[in-house]
Coordinates of C-alpha atoms in Angstrom, one line a residue:
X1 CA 8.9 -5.9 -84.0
X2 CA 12.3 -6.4 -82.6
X3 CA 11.7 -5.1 -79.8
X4 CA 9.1 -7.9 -78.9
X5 CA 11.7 -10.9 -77.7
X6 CA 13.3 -9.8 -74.8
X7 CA 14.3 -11.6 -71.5
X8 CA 12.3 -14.6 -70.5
X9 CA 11.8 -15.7 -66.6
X10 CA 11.7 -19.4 -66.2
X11 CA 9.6 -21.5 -64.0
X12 CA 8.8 -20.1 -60.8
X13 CA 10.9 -19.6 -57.9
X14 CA 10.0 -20.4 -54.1
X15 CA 11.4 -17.4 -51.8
X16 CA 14.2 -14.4 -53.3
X17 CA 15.4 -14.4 -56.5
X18 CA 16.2 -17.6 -58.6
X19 CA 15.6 -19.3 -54.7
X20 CA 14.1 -22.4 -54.4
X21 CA 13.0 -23.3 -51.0
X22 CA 11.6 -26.4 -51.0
X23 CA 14.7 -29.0 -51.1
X24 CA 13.0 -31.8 -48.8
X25 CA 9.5 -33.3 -49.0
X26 CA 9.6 -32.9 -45.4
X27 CA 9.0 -28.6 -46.5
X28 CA 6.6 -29.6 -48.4
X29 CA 4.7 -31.3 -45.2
X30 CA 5.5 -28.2 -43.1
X31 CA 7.7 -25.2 -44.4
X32 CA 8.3 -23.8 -40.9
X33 CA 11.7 -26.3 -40.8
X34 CA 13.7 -23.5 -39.6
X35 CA 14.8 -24.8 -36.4
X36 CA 13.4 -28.2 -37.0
X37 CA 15.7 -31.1 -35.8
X38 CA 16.2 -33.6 -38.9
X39 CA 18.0 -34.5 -41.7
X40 CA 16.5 -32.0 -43.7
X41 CA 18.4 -29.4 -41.4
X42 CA 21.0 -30.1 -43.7
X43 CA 19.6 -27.1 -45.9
X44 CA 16.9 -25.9 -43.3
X45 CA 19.0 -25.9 -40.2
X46 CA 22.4 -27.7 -40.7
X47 CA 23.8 -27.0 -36.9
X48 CA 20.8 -28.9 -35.4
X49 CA 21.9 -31.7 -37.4
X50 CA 24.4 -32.8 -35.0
X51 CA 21.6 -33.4 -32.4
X52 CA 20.3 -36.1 -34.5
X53 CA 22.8 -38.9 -32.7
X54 CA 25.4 -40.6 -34.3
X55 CA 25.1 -42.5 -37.3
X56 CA 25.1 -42.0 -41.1
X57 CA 21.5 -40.0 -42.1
X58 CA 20.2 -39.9 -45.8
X59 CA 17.3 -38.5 -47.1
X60 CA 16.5 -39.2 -51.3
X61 CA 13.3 -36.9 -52.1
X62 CA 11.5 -36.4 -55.9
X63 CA 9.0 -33.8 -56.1
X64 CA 6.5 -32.9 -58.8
X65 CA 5.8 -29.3 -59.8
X66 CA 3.0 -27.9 -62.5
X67 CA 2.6 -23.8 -62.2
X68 CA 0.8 -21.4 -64.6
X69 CA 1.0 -18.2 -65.3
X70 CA -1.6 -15.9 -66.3
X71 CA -1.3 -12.4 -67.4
X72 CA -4.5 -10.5 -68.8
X73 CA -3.1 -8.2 -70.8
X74 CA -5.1 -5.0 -72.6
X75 CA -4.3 -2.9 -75.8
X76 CA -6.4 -0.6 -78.2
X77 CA -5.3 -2.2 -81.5
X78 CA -5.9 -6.0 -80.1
X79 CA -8.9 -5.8 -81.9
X80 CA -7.2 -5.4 -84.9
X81 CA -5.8 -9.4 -84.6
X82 CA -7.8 -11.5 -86.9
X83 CA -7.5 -14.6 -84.8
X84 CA -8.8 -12.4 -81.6
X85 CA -12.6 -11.9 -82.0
X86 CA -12.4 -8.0 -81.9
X87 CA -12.0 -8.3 -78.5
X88 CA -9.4 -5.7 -76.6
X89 CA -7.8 -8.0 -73.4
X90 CA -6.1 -11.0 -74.6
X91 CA -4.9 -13.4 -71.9
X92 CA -1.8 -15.1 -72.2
X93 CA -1.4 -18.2 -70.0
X94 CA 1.9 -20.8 -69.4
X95 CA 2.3 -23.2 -68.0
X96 CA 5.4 -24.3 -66.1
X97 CA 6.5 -28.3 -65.7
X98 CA 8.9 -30.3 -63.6
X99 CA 8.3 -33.8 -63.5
X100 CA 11.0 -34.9 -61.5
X101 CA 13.2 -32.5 -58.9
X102 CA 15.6 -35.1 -56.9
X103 CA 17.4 -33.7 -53.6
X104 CA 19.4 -35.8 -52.0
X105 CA 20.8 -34.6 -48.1
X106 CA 23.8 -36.8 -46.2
X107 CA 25.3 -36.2 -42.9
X108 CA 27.8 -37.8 -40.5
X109 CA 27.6 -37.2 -36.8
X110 CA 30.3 -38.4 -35.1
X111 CA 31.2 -37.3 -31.4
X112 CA 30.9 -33.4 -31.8
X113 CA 31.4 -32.9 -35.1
X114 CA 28.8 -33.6 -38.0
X115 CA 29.7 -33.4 -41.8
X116 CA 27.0 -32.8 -44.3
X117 CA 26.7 -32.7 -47.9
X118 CA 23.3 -31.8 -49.8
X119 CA 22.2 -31.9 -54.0
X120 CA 19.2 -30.0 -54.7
X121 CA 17.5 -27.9 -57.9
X122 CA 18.0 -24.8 -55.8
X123 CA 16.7 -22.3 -58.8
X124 CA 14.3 -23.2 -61.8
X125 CA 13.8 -26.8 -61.9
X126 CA 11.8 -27.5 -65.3
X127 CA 10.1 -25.3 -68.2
X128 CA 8.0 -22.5 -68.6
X129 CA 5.8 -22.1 -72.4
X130 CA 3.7 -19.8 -73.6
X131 CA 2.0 -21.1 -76.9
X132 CA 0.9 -17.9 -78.2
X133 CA 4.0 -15.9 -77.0
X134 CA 3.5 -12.6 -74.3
X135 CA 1.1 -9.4 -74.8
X136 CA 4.2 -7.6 -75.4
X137 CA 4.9 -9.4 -78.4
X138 CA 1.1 -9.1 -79.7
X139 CA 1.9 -5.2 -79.0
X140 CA 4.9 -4.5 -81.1
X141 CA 2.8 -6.5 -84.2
X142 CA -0.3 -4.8 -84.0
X143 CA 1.8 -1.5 -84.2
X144 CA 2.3 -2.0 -87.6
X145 CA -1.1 -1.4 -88.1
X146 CA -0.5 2.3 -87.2
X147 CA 1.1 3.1 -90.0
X148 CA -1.7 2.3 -93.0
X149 CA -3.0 5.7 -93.4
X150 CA 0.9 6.8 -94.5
X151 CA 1.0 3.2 -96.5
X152 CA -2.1 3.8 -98.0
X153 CA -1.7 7.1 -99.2
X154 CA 1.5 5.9 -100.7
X155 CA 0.0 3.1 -102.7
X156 CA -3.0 6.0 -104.3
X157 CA -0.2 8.3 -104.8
X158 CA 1.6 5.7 -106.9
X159 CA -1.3 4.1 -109.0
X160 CA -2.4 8.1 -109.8
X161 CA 0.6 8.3 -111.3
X162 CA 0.4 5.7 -113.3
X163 CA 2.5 2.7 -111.9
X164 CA 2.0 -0.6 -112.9
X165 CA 0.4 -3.0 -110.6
X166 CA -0.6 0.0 -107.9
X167 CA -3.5 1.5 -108.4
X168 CA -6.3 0.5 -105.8
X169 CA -3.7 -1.2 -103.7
X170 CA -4.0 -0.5 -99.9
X171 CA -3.4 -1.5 -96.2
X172 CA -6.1 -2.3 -94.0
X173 CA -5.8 -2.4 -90.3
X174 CA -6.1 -5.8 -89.6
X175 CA -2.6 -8.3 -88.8
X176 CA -2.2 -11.7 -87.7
X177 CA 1.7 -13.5 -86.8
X178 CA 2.6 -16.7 -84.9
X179 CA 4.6 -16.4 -81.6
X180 CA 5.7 -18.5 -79.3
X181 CA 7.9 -18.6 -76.1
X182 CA 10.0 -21.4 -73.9
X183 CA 11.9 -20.8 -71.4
X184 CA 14.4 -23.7 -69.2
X185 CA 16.4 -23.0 -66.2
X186 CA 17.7 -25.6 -63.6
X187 CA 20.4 -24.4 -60.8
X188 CA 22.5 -26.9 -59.4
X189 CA 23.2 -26.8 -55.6
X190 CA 26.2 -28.9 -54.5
X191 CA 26.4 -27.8 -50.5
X192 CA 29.5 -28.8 -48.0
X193 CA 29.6 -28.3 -44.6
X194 CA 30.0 -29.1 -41.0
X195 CA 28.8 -28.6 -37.4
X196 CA 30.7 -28.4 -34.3
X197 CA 28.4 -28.9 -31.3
X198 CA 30.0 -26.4 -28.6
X199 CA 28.2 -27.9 -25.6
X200 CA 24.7 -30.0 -24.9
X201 CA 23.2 -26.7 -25.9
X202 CA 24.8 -24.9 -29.0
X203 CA 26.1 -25.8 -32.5
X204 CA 27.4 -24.0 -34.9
X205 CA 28.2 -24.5 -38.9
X206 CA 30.3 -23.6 -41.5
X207 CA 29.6 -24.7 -45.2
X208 CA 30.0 -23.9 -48.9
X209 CA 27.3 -24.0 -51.8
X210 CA 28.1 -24.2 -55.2
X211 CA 25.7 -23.6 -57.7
X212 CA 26.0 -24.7 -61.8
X213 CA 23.2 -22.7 -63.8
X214 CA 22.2 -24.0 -67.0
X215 CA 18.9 -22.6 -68.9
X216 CA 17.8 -22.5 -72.9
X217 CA 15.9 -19.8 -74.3
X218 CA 13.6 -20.1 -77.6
X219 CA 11.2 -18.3 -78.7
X220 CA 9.7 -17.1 -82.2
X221 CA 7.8 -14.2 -83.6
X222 CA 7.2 -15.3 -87.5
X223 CA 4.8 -14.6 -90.1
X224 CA 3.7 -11.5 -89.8
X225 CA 0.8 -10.4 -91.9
X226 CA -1.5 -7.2 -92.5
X227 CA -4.1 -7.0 -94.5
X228 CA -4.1 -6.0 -97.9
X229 CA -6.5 -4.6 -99.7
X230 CA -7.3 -4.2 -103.7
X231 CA -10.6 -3.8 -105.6
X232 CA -12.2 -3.9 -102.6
X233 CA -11.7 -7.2 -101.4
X234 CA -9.5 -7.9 -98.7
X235 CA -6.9 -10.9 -98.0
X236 CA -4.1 -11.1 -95.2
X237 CA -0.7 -10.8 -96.7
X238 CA 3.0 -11.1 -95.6
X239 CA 3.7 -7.8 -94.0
X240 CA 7.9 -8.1 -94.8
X241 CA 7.1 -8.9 -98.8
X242 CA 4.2 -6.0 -98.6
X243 CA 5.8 -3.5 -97.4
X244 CA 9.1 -4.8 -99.7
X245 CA 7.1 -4.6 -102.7
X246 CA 5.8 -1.1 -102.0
X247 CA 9.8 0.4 -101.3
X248 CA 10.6 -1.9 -104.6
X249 CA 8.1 0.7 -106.4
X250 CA 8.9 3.7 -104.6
X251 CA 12.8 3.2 -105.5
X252 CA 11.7 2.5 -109.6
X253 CA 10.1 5.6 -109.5
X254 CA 12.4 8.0 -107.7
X255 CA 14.9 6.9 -110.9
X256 CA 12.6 7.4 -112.8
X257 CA 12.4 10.9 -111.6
X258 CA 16.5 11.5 -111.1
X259 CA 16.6 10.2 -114.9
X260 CA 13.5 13.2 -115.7
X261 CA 16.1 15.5 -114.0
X262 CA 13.7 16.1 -110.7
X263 CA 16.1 15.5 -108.0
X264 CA 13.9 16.8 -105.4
X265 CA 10.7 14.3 -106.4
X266 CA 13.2 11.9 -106.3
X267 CA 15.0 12.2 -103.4
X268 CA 11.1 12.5 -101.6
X269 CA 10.3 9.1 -103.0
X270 CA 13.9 7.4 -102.0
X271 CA 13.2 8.9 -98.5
X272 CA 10.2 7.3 -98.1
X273 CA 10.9 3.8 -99.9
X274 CA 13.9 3.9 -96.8
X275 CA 11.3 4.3 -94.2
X276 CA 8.9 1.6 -95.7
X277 CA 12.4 -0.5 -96.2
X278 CA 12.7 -0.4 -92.3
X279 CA 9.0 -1.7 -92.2
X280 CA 9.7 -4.7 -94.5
X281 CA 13.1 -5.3 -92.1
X282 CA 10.9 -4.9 -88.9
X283 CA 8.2 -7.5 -90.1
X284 CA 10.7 -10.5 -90.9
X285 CA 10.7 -13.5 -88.5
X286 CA 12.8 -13.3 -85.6
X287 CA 14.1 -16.6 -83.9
X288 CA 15.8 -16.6 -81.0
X289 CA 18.0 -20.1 -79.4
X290 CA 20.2 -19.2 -76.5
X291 CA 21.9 -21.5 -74.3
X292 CA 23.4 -20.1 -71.0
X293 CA 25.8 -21.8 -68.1
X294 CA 27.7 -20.1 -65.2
X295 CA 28.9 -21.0 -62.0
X296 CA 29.2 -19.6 -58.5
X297 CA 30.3 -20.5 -54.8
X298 CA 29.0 -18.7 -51.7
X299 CA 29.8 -19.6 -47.7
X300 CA 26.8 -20.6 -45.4
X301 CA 27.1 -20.0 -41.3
X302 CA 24.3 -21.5 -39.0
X303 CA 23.8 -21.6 -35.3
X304 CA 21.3 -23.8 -33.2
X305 CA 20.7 -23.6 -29.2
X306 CA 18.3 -26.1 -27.6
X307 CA 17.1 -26.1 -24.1
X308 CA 14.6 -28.1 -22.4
X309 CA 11.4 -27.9 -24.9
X310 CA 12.5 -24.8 -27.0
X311 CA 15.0 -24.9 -30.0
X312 CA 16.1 -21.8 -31.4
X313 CA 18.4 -21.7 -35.1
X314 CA 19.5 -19.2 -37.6
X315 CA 20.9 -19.3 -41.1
X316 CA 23.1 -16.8 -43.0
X317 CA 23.9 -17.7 -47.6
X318 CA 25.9 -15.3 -48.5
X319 CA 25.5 -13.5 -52.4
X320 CA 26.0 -16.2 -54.6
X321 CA 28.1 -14.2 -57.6
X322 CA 27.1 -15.7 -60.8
X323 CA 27.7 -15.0 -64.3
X324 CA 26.1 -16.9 -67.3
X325 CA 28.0 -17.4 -70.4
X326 CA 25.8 -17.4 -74.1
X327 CA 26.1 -19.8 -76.9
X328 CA 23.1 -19.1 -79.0
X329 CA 22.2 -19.7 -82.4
X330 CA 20.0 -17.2 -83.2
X331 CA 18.4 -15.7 -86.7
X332 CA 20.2 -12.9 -88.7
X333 CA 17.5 -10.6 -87.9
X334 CA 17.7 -10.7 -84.5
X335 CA 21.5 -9.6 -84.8
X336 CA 22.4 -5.5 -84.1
X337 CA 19.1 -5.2 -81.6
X338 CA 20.0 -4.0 -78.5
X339 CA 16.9 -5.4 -77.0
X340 CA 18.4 -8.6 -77.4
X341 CA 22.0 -8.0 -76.2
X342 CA 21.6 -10.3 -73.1
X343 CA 21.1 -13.6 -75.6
X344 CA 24.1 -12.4 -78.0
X345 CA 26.5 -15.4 -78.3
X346 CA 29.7 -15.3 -76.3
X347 CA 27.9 -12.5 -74.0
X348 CA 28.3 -12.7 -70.1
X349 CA 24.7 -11.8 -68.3
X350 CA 24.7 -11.3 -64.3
X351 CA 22.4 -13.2 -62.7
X352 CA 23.2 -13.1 -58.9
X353 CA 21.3 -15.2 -56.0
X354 CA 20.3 -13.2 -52.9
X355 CA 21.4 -13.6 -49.9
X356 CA 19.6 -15.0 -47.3
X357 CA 18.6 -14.8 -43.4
X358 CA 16.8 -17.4 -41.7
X359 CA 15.5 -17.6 -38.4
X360 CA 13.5 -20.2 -36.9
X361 CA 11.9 -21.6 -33.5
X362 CA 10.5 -24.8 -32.1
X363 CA 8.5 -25.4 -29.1
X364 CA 7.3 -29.0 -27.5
X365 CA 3.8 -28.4 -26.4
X366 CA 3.5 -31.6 -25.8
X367 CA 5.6 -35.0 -25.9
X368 CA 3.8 -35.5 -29.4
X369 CA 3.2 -32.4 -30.2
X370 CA 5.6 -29.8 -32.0
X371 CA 4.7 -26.2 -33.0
X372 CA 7.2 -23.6 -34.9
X373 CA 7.7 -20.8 -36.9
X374 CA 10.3 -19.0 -39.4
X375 CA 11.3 -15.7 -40.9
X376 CA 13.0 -15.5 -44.6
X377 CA 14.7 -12.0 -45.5
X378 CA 16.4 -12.1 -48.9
X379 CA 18.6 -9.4 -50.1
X380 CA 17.1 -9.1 -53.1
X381 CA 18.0 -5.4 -53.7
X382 CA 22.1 -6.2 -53.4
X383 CA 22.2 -8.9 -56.2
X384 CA 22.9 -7.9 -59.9
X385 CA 20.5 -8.7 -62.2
X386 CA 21.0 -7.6 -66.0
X387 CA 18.4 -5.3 -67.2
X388 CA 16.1 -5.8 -64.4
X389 CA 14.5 -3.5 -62.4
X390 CA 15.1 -4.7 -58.7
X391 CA 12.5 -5.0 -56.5
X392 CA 12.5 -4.4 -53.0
X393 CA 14.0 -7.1 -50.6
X394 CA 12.0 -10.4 -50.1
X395 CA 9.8 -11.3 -46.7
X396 CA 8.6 -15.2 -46.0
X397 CA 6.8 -15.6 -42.6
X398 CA 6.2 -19.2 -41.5
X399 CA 3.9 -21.4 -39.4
X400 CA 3.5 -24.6 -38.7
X401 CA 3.0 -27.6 -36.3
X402 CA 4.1 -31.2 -36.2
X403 CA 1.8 -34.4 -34.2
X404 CA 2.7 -38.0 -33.5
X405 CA -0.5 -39.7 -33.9
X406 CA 1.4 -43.1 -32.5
X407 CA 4.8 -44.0 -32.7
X408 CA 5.4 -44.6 -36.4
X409 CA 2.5 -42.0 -37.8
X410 CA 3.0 -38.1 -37.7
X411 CA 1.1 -35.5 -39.3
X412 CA 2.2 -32.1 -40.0
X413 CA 0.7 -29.1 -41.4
X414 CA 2.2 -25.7 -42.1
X415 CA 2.0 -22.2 -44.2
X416 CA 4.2 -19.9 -45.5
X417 CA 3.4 -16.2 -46.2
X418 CA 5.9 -14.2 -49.1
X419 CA 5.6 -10.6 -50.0
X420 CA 8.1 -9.0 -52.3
X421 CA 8.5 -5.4 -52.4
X422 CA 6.7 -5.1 -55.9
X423 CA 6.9 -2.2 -57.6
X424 CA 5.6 -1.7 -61.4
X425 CA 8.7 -0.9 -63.2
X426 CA 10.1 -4.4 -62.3
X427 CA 7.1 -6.0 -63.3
X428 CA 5.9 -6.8 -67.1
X429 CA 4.9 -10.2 -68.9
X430 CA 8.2 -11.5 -69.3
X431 CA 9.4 -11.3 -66.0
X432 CA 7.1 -11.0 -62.4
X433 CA 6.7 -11.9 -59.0
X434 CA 3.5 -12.0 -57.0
X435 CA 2.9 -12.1 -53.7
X436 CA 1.7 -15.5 -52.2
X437 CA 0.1 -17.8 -49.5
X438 CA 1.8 -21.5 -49.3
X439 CA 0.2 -24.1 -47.8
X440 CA 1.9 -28.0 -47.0
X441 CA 0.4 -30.9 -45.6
X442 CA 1.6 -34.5 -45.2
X443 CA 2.4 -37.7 -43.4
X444 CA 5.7 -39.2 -41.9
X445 CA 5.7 -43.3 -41.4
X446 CA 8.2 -44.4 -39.5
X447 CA 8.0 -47.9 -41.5
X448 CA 10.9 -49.8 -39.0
X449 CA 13.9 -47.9 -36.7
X450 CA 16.1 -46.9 -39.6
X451 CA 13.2 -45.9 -42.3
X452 CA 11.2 -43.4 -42.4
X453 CA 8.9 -42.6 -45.7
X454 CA 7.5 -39.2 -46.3
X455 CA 4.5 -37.9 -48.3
X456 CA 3.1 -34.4 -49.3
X457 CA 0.8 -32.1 -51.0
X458 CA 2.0 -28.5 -51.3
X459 CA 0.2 -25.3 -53.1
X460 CA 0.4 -21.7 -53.6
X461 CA -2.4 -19.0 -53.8
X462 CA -1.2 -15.8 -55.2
X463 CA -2.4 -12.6 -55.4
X464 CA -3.2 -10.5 -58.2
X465 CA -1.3 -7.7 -59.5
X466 CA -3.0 -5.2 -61.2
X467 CA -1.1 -1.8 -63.4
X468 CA -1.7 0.4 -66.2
X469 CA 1.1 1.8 -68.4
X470 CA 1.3 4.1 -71.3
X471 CA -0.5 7.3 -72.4
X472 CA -3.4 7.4 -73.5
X473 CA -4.6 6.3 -76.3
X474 CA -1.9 3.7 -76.2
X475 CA -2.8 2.7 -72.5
X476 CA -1.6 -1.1 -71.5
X477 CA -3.3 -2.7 -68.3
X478 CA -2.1 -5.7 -66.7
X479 CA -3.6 -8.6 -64.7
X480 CA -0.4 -10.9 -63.5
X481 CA -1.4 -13.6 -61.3
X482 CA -0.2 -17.8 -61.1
X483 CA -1.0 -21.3 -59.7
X484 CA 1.3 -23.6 -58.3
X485 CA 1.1 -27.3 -56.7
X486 CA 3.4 -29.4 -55.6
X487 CA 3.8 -33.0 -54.6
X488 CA 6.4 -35.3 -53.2
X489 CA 7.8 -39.0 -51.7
X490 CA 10.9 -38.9 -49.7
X491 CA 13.1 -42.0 -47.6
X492 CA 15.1 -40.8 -44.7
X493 CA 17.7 -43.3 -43.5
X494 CA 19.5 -44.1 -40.6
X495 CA 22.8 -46.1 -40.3

């Protein structure tokens, strides 16, 4: 059973690693922004920015995120749970919130020069619950049932010789427990910079991000119960106080024997009431309430070269370092299990973000019509990550198009394709990526010369990941899969 809580993944993350890509509505409307000319360039593109003019820019956006997660999740003894309908593939669904992400992009062009400063939620953004806890929870419980045979012969050994309150006692193979898991993360993105523009062509960047992590962990696995059996009717009993009272009468009678002078009996029956000790230790409630905060700083480069109706940018975030201190509160039982080491209070846990290569293009088809595309590669494989089996680098290929239906109206469409170099052993219930299509939609109104409002609808399809773990009989399977949508209302100004 201690084995059950381990590391939690929080709510979903758009590109690499604890990456969130979407810090404008104006993404949402189109994520091919890559060498896009606007004030959301500030994170997109920030050395186009200085071809928006002189002037003060501003951009507030809030966004609106609801994802679920779904893992199907298959084990021989499911059927075993009381509360399960005998059935063997439990699924285990939550459901990710965040009712408000604010981003907030600034720059000021002046002559050549063009200094920018951006707040986004550039990693988590709300929180991720699962009601009834993970399959691998469910897993470590129902292997309790396993050991009945040895508990039961234990129990008839005992009543046939004669201890009180024993006879006909035994374990059955049913169990039933309460679970639950929550997970928060929100990381703070505080970026500096500037652009130089060289000539009428080129610009280039320099800039800082800073990032502030703060997430909460909480989750439970409590009440524990098997099912106890006794003149042949059957009731579901705590498992810690059943298998406590059974080493309680397997200790009396080893003294019982060491007083008869039968040291061997004895020490037999003290050997075993140690093992069904462990049992009783294993089955008590485990709680765990983790607080973690870190910090890191990483520089950003950009370039952007524009000619006639083309526009051409690229993008370079270096490894943001980042190192997450614990302050957690958690139960006595979850203390000494090395499972658990990464929420220990006072710990330090690595939690690196990738770095990241964008490159984009924009072509004018037309006076009022706009068409681009992107590339995302995250370097996924060279961050740290505490207990994690990396996957392979991360892949983002994007499309999209921009019209002006009239001066003040334009509508915009794009997609976004991401495919992460999966690979089984860094994928389980607690933490996994899947592969995924994006699609945004959306409208900009240019409601007078210095206003502009923007409106959006974004969502993901992802693919399914199938695997199958284990030997047999104890095979697991596997279904992960998710949903995500997004919406969002920005204001760009002009000053």
């Amino acid at each position: 059973m201690a084995l059950a809580i381990v590391a939690f993944a929080t709510p979903a993350e758009a590109g690499g690693l604890l990456t969130n890509t979407n810090q404008n509505v104006s993404f949402l409307r189109n994520p091919a922004r890559d060498a896009a000319i606007g004030i959301d360039g500030v994170y997109s593109n920030p050395a186009g920015v200085i071809f928006l003019g002189e002037g003060f820019h501003l951009s507030i956006n809030l966004q609106n995120a609801h994802q679920t997660r779904t893992i199907l999740t298959g084990f021989p003894l499911f059927p075993n749970n009381v509360n399960n309908n005998g059935t063997d593939v439990h699924e285990f669904r939550g459901t990710a919130d965040a009712p408000v992400i604010p981003s907030f992009l600034a720059a000021y062009n002046k002559g050549k020069w063009s200094f920018q400063f951006g707040f986004a939620i550039t990693g988590g953004g709300g929180k991720c619950e699962f009601d009834y806890g993970l399959g691998s929870f469910e897993k470590v419980v129902a292997g309790v049932t396993t050991y009945a045979p040895t508990v039961n012969g234990l129990y008839q050994a005992l009543g046939q010789l004669g201890i009180p309150g024993m006879a006909g006692h035994a374990m059955g193979s049913k169990y039933g427990y309460n679970s639950f898991m929550r997970g928060r993360q929100y990381y703070y993105g505080f970026t500096f910079g500037s652009a130089y523009q060289i000539n009428k062509n080129l610009s280039v960047y320099g800039g800082l991000r800073m990032l502030y992590g703060s997430s909460n962990y909480y989750g439970y696995v409590k009440d524990i119960s098997v099912e106890h059996i006794e003149g042949g009717k059957s009731e579901m009993v705590n498992a810690s106080a059943h298998f406590g009272e059974l080493a309680t009468q397997l200790n009396r009678y080893a003294g019982m024997m060491e007083q008869a002078g039968n040291a061997e009996a004895a020490a037999k029956l003290a050997g075993a009431a140690g093992q069904v000790n462990v049992l009783s230790q294993s089955t008590q409630d485990i709680e765990l309430n983790c607080d973690q905060t870190g910090w890191g700083v990483a520089p950003i480069i950009g370039v952007d070269y524009k000619t006639g109706k083309l526009n051409l940018a690229a993008k370079y975030e270096f490894k943001t370092r980042m190192r997450l201190k614990n302050k957690s509160a958690n139960s006595l039982s979850a203390e000494g299990i090395s499972m658990l080491d990464k929420f220990k209070d006072g710990a330090e846990v690595a939690e690196d973000t990738p770095a990241l290569l964008v490159v984009g293009a924009q072509y004018e088809l037309l006076p009022s019509l706009r068409v681009m595309a992107g590339w995302h590669h995250y370097f996924d494989v060279d961050t740290k990550q505490y207990t994690k089996e990396m996957l392979d680098d991360t892949n983002e290929y994007l499309f999209g198009a921009e019209y002006d239906i009239s001066k003040r109206i334009q509508v915009s469409a794009g997609m976004q394709r991401t495919e992460y170099g999966l690979k089984d052993a860094g994928m389980n219930d607690i933490s996994f990526n899947v592969n995924s299509y994006s699609y945004g939609l959306g409208l900009g109104v240019q409601v007078t010369d210095k206003i502009k409002v923007n409106v959006a609808y974004f969502q993901t399809l992802y693919d399914d990941y199938d695997m199958t773990e284990g030997v047999s009989p104890a095979v697991t399977t596997n279904s992960f899969t998710r949903t995500n949508r997004v919406i969002g209302v920005g204001v760009d100004f002009k000053f």
